[in-house]
Amino acid sequence: MGILIDTVSALAEPRTKSLGRDMEEWKSLANFLGIDPDTRPDARSEATYYACLKILSETVGKLPMRLMRTMPDGGIVTDYDHPVYQCLCRRPNPYQGAAEFFANIELDRLHRGNAYILKEIRRNGGLYLWRLPPGQVDVVWDETRAIDRVPDVYYRWAAPGGVRTFKSYQIMHLRSADSPDSLRGIPLISRLAGLVRGSVKAQSFQNDLIGSGLTAKAVLQYSADISDGKVTKFTAGIERYAKGDLSDDGVKNIIPIPVGTTLQPLNTKLTDAQFAELKKYSAAQIAAAFGIKPQQINDMTKQSYASSQAQQEAFYQDTMLYIFRAYEDEITWKLANSGLIGSDHFCQFDTETMLRSDYATTVDANKKAIESGQIMPSEARKKLNLPAHKDGNVLLCNGAMIPMSMAGRCNVSVQDPAGEGGESQ
């Protein structure tokens, strides 16, 4: 317990030592992608890549995590009174809400390939969850028993106060599906390096073009015999006028050139190079790698309302279900392994939050569920944030319905409740 408390306290310390590590990681990534490391434009500055990270991380953050319990009669209920429920659904730690916390965790998993959550078990049986920076955590498989007598997966965290080691049950490790050694996940950016590098350069070219007043390269013709040094100075002066650098002095659209000098722009057409089409194609490829549908990155080509709805449903089914399952399995196992929850408990995202629709559609769905005997009226009122009613805790169904075992019987004898000569029907 003392190690955990000291570790959590270290999270609040200034992380000046980690800045050098972060700078080294950025330079390594920038050199790998062919980006100038001095400008520090993170790969996340690429619009499509950032949009995919934002959509997926915020989707995970939107959904509340529930602590469910299987009852002896086989029914499943939400265990609101369990101490762990407040941690998972409302406040993982004193400084973060559940939505922000899980969104940050998913962002780490996507961009770094790994996300680490440290468990702090309180003396009162409560629980705190803390995010560990992925760049400061190393995963070690101690097969030779060098760290402890029991072979296990250990997590070494380079905290500001020193290196701390944790056993596997103390850390919730969420990794990407791309994990060759089953210990560390590989971030998708490593696989998409070529696409992202091309997109970043395309955006940089577009920014430079706009910065130069949409003026492409030009040929400067002069008749006088000028030395190379004077040519450079002469050209730099004209370029300042062309880019509008002297707009503060009132010179915006005029480029003065000496007599006998000609400035001929090169005919560069983005349409001829299919610049927009190539950018769009790269964006679609990046989005597809993340499982993001075209309409989610504002690609509305040949889109209709019906196809948009189908894409949204496919996004939840094809992309998000795996992510939800990974979270639910890891969190449930690590909580149960620590004795924080029983074998009859399990964690589950409330996916109904994703499919919230308009009021009329919700009421109609509740009506059908009540009439078919699936839910009680009080449960439907709870979904509408309405107070419960004393007569609502009863299952209702159509009176014409009969048990399956009685199907095909023509006449069923019904005894008179009073037992006084009632006729059978």
PDB file of C-alpha atoms in Angstrom, residues 148-328:
ATOM      1  CA  ASP A 148      10.938 -11.872  -8.209  1.00  0.00           C
ATOM      2  CA  ARG A 149      10.672 -15.563  -7.455  1.00  0.00           C
ATOM      3  CA  VAL A 150       7.460 -15.843  -9.458  1.00  0.00           C
ATOM      4  CA  PRO A 151       7.682 -15.428 -13.254  1.00  0.00           C
ATOM      5  CA  ASP A 152       5.360 -12.615 -14.218  1.00  0.00           C
ATOM      6  CA  VAL A 153       4.919  -9.589 -16.457  1.00  0.00           C
ATOM      7  CA  TYR A 154       6.301  -6.547 -14.656  1.00  0.00           C
ATOM      8  CA  TYR A 155       5.768  -2.880 -15.417  1.00  0.00           C
ATOM      9  CA  ARG A 156       8.671  -0.520 -14.730  1.00  0.00           C
ATOM     10  CA  TRP A 157       7.593   3.107 -14.491  1.00  0.00           C
ATOM     11  CA  ALA A 158      10.288   5.801 -14.768  1.00  0.00           C
ATOM     12  CA  ALA A 159       8.591   8.130 -12.288  1.00  0.00           C
ATOM     13  CA  PRO A 160      10.057  11.551 -11.425  1.00  0.00           C
ATOM     14  CA  GLY A 161      11.085  10.176  -8.030  1.00  0.00           C
ATOM     15  CA  GLY A 162      12.737   7.056  -9.429  1.00  0.00           C
ATOM     16  CA  VAL A 163      11.919   3.794 -11.172  1.00  0.00           C
ATOM     17  CA  ARG A 164       9.016   1.852  -9.672  1.00  0.00           C
ATOM     18  CA  THR A 165       8.101  -1.738 -10.480  1.00  0.00           C
ATOM     19  CA  PHE A 166       4.582  -3.170 -10.442  1.00  0.00           C
ATOM     20  CA  LYS A 167       3.228  -6.671 -10.899  1.00  0.00           C
ATOM     21  CA  SER A 168       0.747  -7.522 -13.615  1.00  0.00           C
ATOM     22  CA  TYR A 169      -2.316  -7.458 -11.333  1.00  0.00           C
ATOM     23  CA  GLN A 170      -1.540  -3.881 -10.267  1.00  0.00           C
ATOM     24  CA  ILE A 171      -1.647  -2.436 -13.798  1.00  0.00           C
ATOM     25  CA  MET A 172      -4.503  -2.472 -16.286  1.00  0.00           C
ATOM     26  CA  HIS A 173      -2.786  -2.701 -19.657  1.00  0.00           C
ATOM     27  CA  LEU A 174      -4.799  -1.825 -22.755  1.00  0.00           C
ATOM     28  CA  ARG A 175      -2.865  -2.412 -25.955  1.00  0.00           C
ATOM     29  CA  SER A 176      -3.598  -2.183 -29.645  1.00  0.00           C
ATOM     30  CA  ALA A 177      -4.614  -5.328 -31.516  1.00  0.00           C
ATOM     31  CA  ASP A 178      -1.285  -5.173 -33.383  1.00  0.00           C
ATOM     32  CA  SER A 179       0.896  -6.877 -30.761  1.00  0.00           C
ATOM     33  CA  PRO A 180       3.415  -9.418 -32.142  1.00  0.00           C
ATOM     34  CA  ASP A 181       4.791 -10.399 -28.706  1.00  0.00           C
ATOM     35  CA  SER A 182       1.430 -10.091 -26.858  1.00  0.00           C
ATOM     36  CA  LEU A 183       3.148  -7.765 -24.381  1.00  0.00           C
ATOM     37  CA  ARG A 184       3.341  -4.408 -26.138  1.00  0.00           C
ATOM     38  CA  GLY A 185       1.037  -2.932 -28.715  1.00  0.00           C
ATOM     39  CA  ILE A 186       2.311  -1.279 -31.879  1.00  0.00           C
ATOM     40  CA  PRO A 187       0.708   2.110 -32.599  1.00  0.00           C
ATOM     41  CA  LEU A 188      -1.108   2.467 -35.875  1.00  0.00           C
ATOM     42  CA  ILE A 189       1.069   5.469 -36.766  1.00  0.00           C
ATOM     43  CA  SER A 190       3.978   3.040 -37.234  1.00  0.00           C
ATOM     44  CA  ARG A 191       2.045   1.205 -39.923  1.00  0.00           C
ATOM     45  CA  LEU A 192       0.702   4.397 -41.506  1.00  0.00           C
ATOM     46  CA  ALA A 193       4.021   6.255 -41.597  1.00  0.00           C
ATOM     47  CA  GLY A 194       4.025   6.637 -45.383  1.00  0.00           C
ATOM     48  CA  LEU A 195       0.435   7.844 -45.593  1.00  0.00           C
ATOM     49  CA  VAL A 196       0.757  10.297 -42.720  1.00  0.00           C
ATOM     50  CA  ARG A 197       4.095  11.584 -44.015  1.00  0.00           C
ATOM     51  CA  GLY A 198       2.536  12.276 -47.414  1.00  0.00           C
ATOM     52  CA  SER A 199      -0.478  13.980 -45.854  1.00  0.00           C
ATOM     53  CA  VAL A 200       1.705  16.170 -43.641  1.00  0.00           C
ATOM     54  CA  LYS A 201       3.830  17.233 -46.625  1.00  0.00           C
ATOM     55  CA  ALA A 202       0.707  17.922 -48.687  1.00  0.00           C
ATOM     56  CA  GLN A 203      -0.663  20.138 -45.933  1.00  0.00           C
ATOM     57  CA  SER A 204       2.702  21.871 -45.581  1.00  0.00           C
ATOM     58  CA  PHE A 205       2.773  22.540 -49.333  1.00  0.00           C
ATOM     59  CA  GLN A 206      -0.735  23.966 -49.200  1.00  0.00           C
ATOM     60  CA  ASN A 207       0.173  26.196 -46.247  1.00  0.00           C
ATOM     61  CA  ASP A 208       3.274  27.483 -48.048  1.00  0.00           C
ATOM     62  CA  LEU A 209       1.217  28.172 -51.161  1.00  0.00           C
ATOM     63  CA  ILE A 210      -1.334  30.177 -49.200  1.00  0.00           C
ATOM     64  CA  GLY A 211       1.441  31.947 -47.302  1.00  0.00           C
ATOM     65  CA  SER A 212       2.955  33.096 -50.588  1.00  0.00           C
ATOM     66  CA  GLY A 213      -0.332  34.574 -51.728  1.00  0.00           C
ATOM     67  CA  LEU A 214      -1.155  31.527 -53.893  1.00  0.00           C
ATOM     68  CA  THR A 215       1.888  32.381 -55.992  1.00  0.00           C
ATOM     69  CA  ALA A 216       3.856  29.394 -57.207  1.00  0.00           C
ATOM     70  CA  LYS A 217       7.520  29.409 -58.228  1.00  0.00           C
ATOM     71  CA  ALA A 218       8.513  32.019 -60.798  1.00  0.00           C
ATOM     72  CA  VAL A 219      11.364  32.664 -63.244  1.00  0.00           C
ATOM     73  CA  LEU A 220      13.181  36.013 -62.924  1.00  0.00           C
ATOM     74  CA  GLN A 221      14.761  37.213 -66.188  1.00  0.00           C
ATOM     75  CA  TYR A 222      17.288  40.072 -66.097  1.00  0.00           C
ATOM     76  CA  SER A 223      19.659  41.439 -68.711  1.00  0.00           C
ATOM     77  CA  ALA A 224      22.405  42.973 -66.601  1.00  0.00           C
ATOM     78  CA  ASP A 225      25.496  41.067 -65.539  1.00  0.00           C
ATOM     79  CA  ILE A 226      25.030  40.696 -61.763  1.00  0.00           C
ATOM     80  CA  SER A 227      27.139  38.710 -59.336  1.00  0.00           C
ATOM     81  CA  ASP A 228      25.633  35.745 -57.503  1.00  0.00           C
ATOM     82  CA  GLY A 229      25.536  37.623 -54.205  1.00  0.00           C
ATOM     83  CA  LYS A 230      23.603  40.524 -55.697  1.00  0.00           C
ATOM     84  CA  VAL A 231      21.250  38.123 -57.504  1.00  0.00           C
ATOM     85  CA  THR A 232      20.346  36.511 -54.186  1.00  0.00           C
ATOM     86  CA  LYS A 233      19.725  39.880 -52.556  1.00  0.00           C
ATOM     87  CA  PHE A 234      17.767  41.120 -55.581  1.00  0.00           C
ATOM     88  CA  THR A 235      15.590  37.975 -55.652  1.00  0.00           C
ATOM     89  CA  ALA A 236      14.935  38.093 -51.905  1.00  0.00           C
ATOM     90  CA  GLY A 237      13.686  41.657 -52.213  1.00  0.00           C
ATOM     91  CA  ILE A 238      11.212  40.778 -54.968  1.00  0.00           C
ATOM     92  CA  GLU A 239      10.032  37.722 -53.009  1.00  0.00           C
ATOM     93  CA  ARG A 240       9.197  39.922 -50.023  1.00  0.00           C
ATOM     94  CA  TYR A 241       6.884  41.977 -52.211  1.00  0.00           C
ATOM     95  CA  ALA A 242       5.353  38.845 -53.771  1.00  0.00           C
ATOM     96  CA  LYS A 243       4.576  37.227 -50.407  1.00  0.00           C
ATOM     97  CA  GLY A 244       3.066  40.385 -48.965  1.00  0.00           C
ATOM     98  CA  ASP A 245       5.652  40.749 -46.219  1.00  0.00           C
ATOM     99  CA  LEU A 246       5.481  44.545 -46.641  1.00  0.00           C
ATOM    100  CA  SER A 247       1.715  44.733 -46.142  1.00  0.00           C
ATOM    101  CA  ASP A 248       2.253  46.518 -42.823  1.00  0.00           C
ATOM    102  CA  ASP A 249       3.942  49.312 -44.788  1.00  0.00           C
ATOM    103  CA  GLY A 250       0.963  49.607 -47.130  1.00  0.00           C
ATOM    104  CA  VAL A 251       2.454  47.575 -49.997  1.00  0.00           C
ATOM    105  CA  LYS A 252       0.156  44.634 -50.743  1.00  0.00           C
ATOM    106  CA  ASN A 253      -0.419  43.985 -54.448  1.00  0.00           C
ATOM    107  CA  ILE A 254       2.393  45.835 -56.242  1.00  0.00           C
ATOM    108  CA  ILE A 255       5.737  44.228 -57.142  1.00  0.00           C
ATOM    109  CA  PRO A 256       8.318  46.776 -58.384  1.00  0.00           C
ATOM    110  CA  ILE A 257      10.909  45.416 -60.836  1.00  0.00           C
ATOM    111  CA  PRO A 258      13.670  47.305 -62.730  1.00  0.00           C
ATOM    112  CA  VAL A 259      13.511  48.085 -66.434  1.00  0.00           C
ATOM    113  CA  GLY A 260      14.588  45.114 -68.529  1.00  0.00           C
ATOM    114  CA  THR A 261      13.562  42.599 -65.868  1.00  0.00           C
ATOM    115  CA  THR A 262      10.736  40.109 -66.342  1.00  0.00           C
ATOM    116  CA  LEU A 263       8.996  38.014 -63.673  1.00  0.00           C
ATOM    117  CA  GLN A 264       7.302  34.973 -65.246  1.00  0.00           C
ATOM    118  CA  PRO A 265       5.297  32.666 -62.892  1.00  0.00           C
ATOM    119  CA  LEU A 266       5.529  28.951 -63.571  1.00  0.00           C
ATOM    120  CA  ASN A 267       2.201  27.451 -64.604  1.00  0.00           C
ATOM    121  CA  THR A 268       1.525  25.103 -61.677  1.00  0.00           C
ATOM    122  CA  LYS A 269      -2.044  23.814 -61.524  1.00  0.00           C
ATOM    123  CA  LEU A 270      -3.189  21.728 -58.589  1.00  0.00           C
ATOM    124  CA  THR A 271      -6.007  20.368 -60.733  1.00  0.00           C
ATOM    125  CA  ASP A 272      -3.534  18.943 -63.237  1.00  0.00           C
ATOM    126  CA  ALA A 273      -1.682  17.181 -60.433  1.00  0.00           C
ATOM    127  CA  GLN A 274      -5.000  15.937 -58.952  1.00  0.00           C
ATOM    128  CA  PHE A 275      -3.903  17.408 -55.639  1.00  0.00           C
ATOM    129  CA  ALA A 276      -7.364  17.393 -54.048  1.00  0.00           C
ATOM    130  CA  GLU A 277      -8.130  13.866 -55.237  1.00  0.00           C
ATOM    131  CA  LEU A 278      -4.869  12.503 -53.839  1.00  0.00           C
ATOM    132  CA  LYS A 279      -5.414  14.219 -50.485  1.00  0.00           C
ATOM    133  CA  LYS A 280      -8.928  12.806 -50.319  1.00  0.00           C
ATOM    134  CA  TYR A 281      -7.676   9.320 -51.170  1.00  0.00           C
ATOM    135  CA  SER A 282      -5.003   9.476 -48.453  1.00  0.00           C
ATOM    136  CA  ALA A 283      -7.586  10.668 -45.929  1.00  0.00           C
ATOM    137  CA  ALA A 284      -9.882   7.770 -46.811  1.00  0.00           C
ATOM    138  CA  GLN A 285      -7.041   5.271 -46.365  1.00  0.00           C
ATOM    139  CA  ILE A 286      -6.076   6.648 -42.953  1.00  0.00           C
ATOM    140  CA  ALA A 287      -9.701   6.634 -41.804  1.00  0.00           C
ATOM    141  CA  ALA A 288     -10.213   3.071 -43.056  1.00  0.00           C
ATOM    142  CA  ALA A 289      -7.223   1.871 -41.025  1.00  0.00           C
ATOM    143  CA  PHE A 290      -8.890   3.245 -37.887  1.00  0.00           C
ATOM    144  CA  GLY A 291     -12.295   1.841 -38.821  1.00  0.00           C
ATOM    145  CA  ILE A 292     -13.746   5.327 -39.306  1.00  0.00           C
ATOM    146  CA  LYS A 293     -16.528   5.655 -41.856  1.00  0.00           C
ATOM    147  CA  PRO A 294     -16.296   8.281 -44.668  1.00  0.00           C
ATOM    148  CA  GLN A 295     -19.133  10.462 -43.412  1.00  0.00           C
ATOM    149  CA  GLN A 296     -17.383  10.815 -40.036  1.00  0.00           C
ATOM    150  CA  ILE A 297     -14.481  12.660 -41.708  1.00  0.00           C
ATOM    151  CA  ASN A 298     -16.883  14.846 -43.717  1.00  0.00           C
ATOM    152  CA  ASP A 299     -16.603  12.824 -46.920  1.00  0.00           C
ATOM    153  CA  MET A 300     -20.221  13.181 -48.005  1.00  0.00           C
ATOM    154  CA  THR A 301     -19.682  12.035 -51.597  1.00  0.00           C
ATOM    155  CA  LYS A 302     -22.689  10.038 -52.765  1.00  0.00           C
ATOM    156  CA  GLN A 303     -24.125  10.093 -49.261  1.00  0.00           C
ATOM    157  CA  SER A 304     -27.763   9.972 -48.256  1.00  0.00           C
ATOM    158  CA  TYR A 305     -29.488   9.932 -44.885  1.00  0.00           C
ATOM    159  CA  ALA A 306     -30.049   6.179 -45.120  1.00  0.00           C
ATOM    160  CA  SER A 307     -26.418   5.431 -45.951  1.00  0.00           C
ATOM    161  CA  SER A 308     -25.232   7.758 -43.171  1.00  0.00           C
ATOM    162  CA  GLN A 309     -27.374   5.889 -40.648  1.00  0.00           C
ATOM    163  CA  ALA A 310     -26.052   2.567 -41.929  1.00  0.00           C
ATOM    164  CA  GLN A 311     -22.454   3.802 -41.653  1.00  0.00           C
ATOM    165  CA  GLN A 312     -23.060   4.950 -38.082  1.00  0.00           C
ATOM    166  CA  GLU A 313     -24.459   1.564 -37.074  1.00  0.00           C
ATOM    167  CA  ALA A 314     -21.617  -0.213 -38.875  1.00  0.00           C
ATOM    168  CA  PHE A 315     -19.110   1.968 -37.002  1.00  0.00           C
ATOM    169  CA  TYR A 316     -20.490   0.827 -33.654  1.00  0.00           C
ATOM    170  CA  GLN A 317     -20.649  -2.828 -34.686  1.00  0.00           C
ATOM    171  CA  ASP A 318     -17.471  -3.177 -36.754  1.00  0.00           C
ATOM    172  CA  THR A 319     -15.132  -0.772 -34.969  1.00  0.00           C
ATOM    173  CA  MET A 320     -16.247  -0.074 -31.412  1.00  0.00           C
ATOM    174  CA  LEU A 321     -17.394  -3.516 -30.237  1.00  0.00           C
ATOM    175  CA  TYR A 322     -13.832  -4.873 -30.206  1.00  0.00           C
ATOM    176  CA  ILE A 323     -12.591  -1.840 -28.276  1.00  0.00           C
ATOM    177  CA  PHE A 324     -15.395  -2.167 -25.719  1.00  0.00           C
ATOM    178  CA  ARG A 325     -14.707  -5.881 -25.293  1.00  0.00           C
ATOM    179  CA  ALA A 326     -10.998  -5.247 -24.694  1.00  0.00           C
ATOM    180  CA  TYR A 327     -11.762  -2.708 -21.947  1.00  0.00           C
ATOM    181  CA  GLU A 328     -14.408  -4.884 -20.304  1.00  0.00           C
TER     182      GLU A 328
END
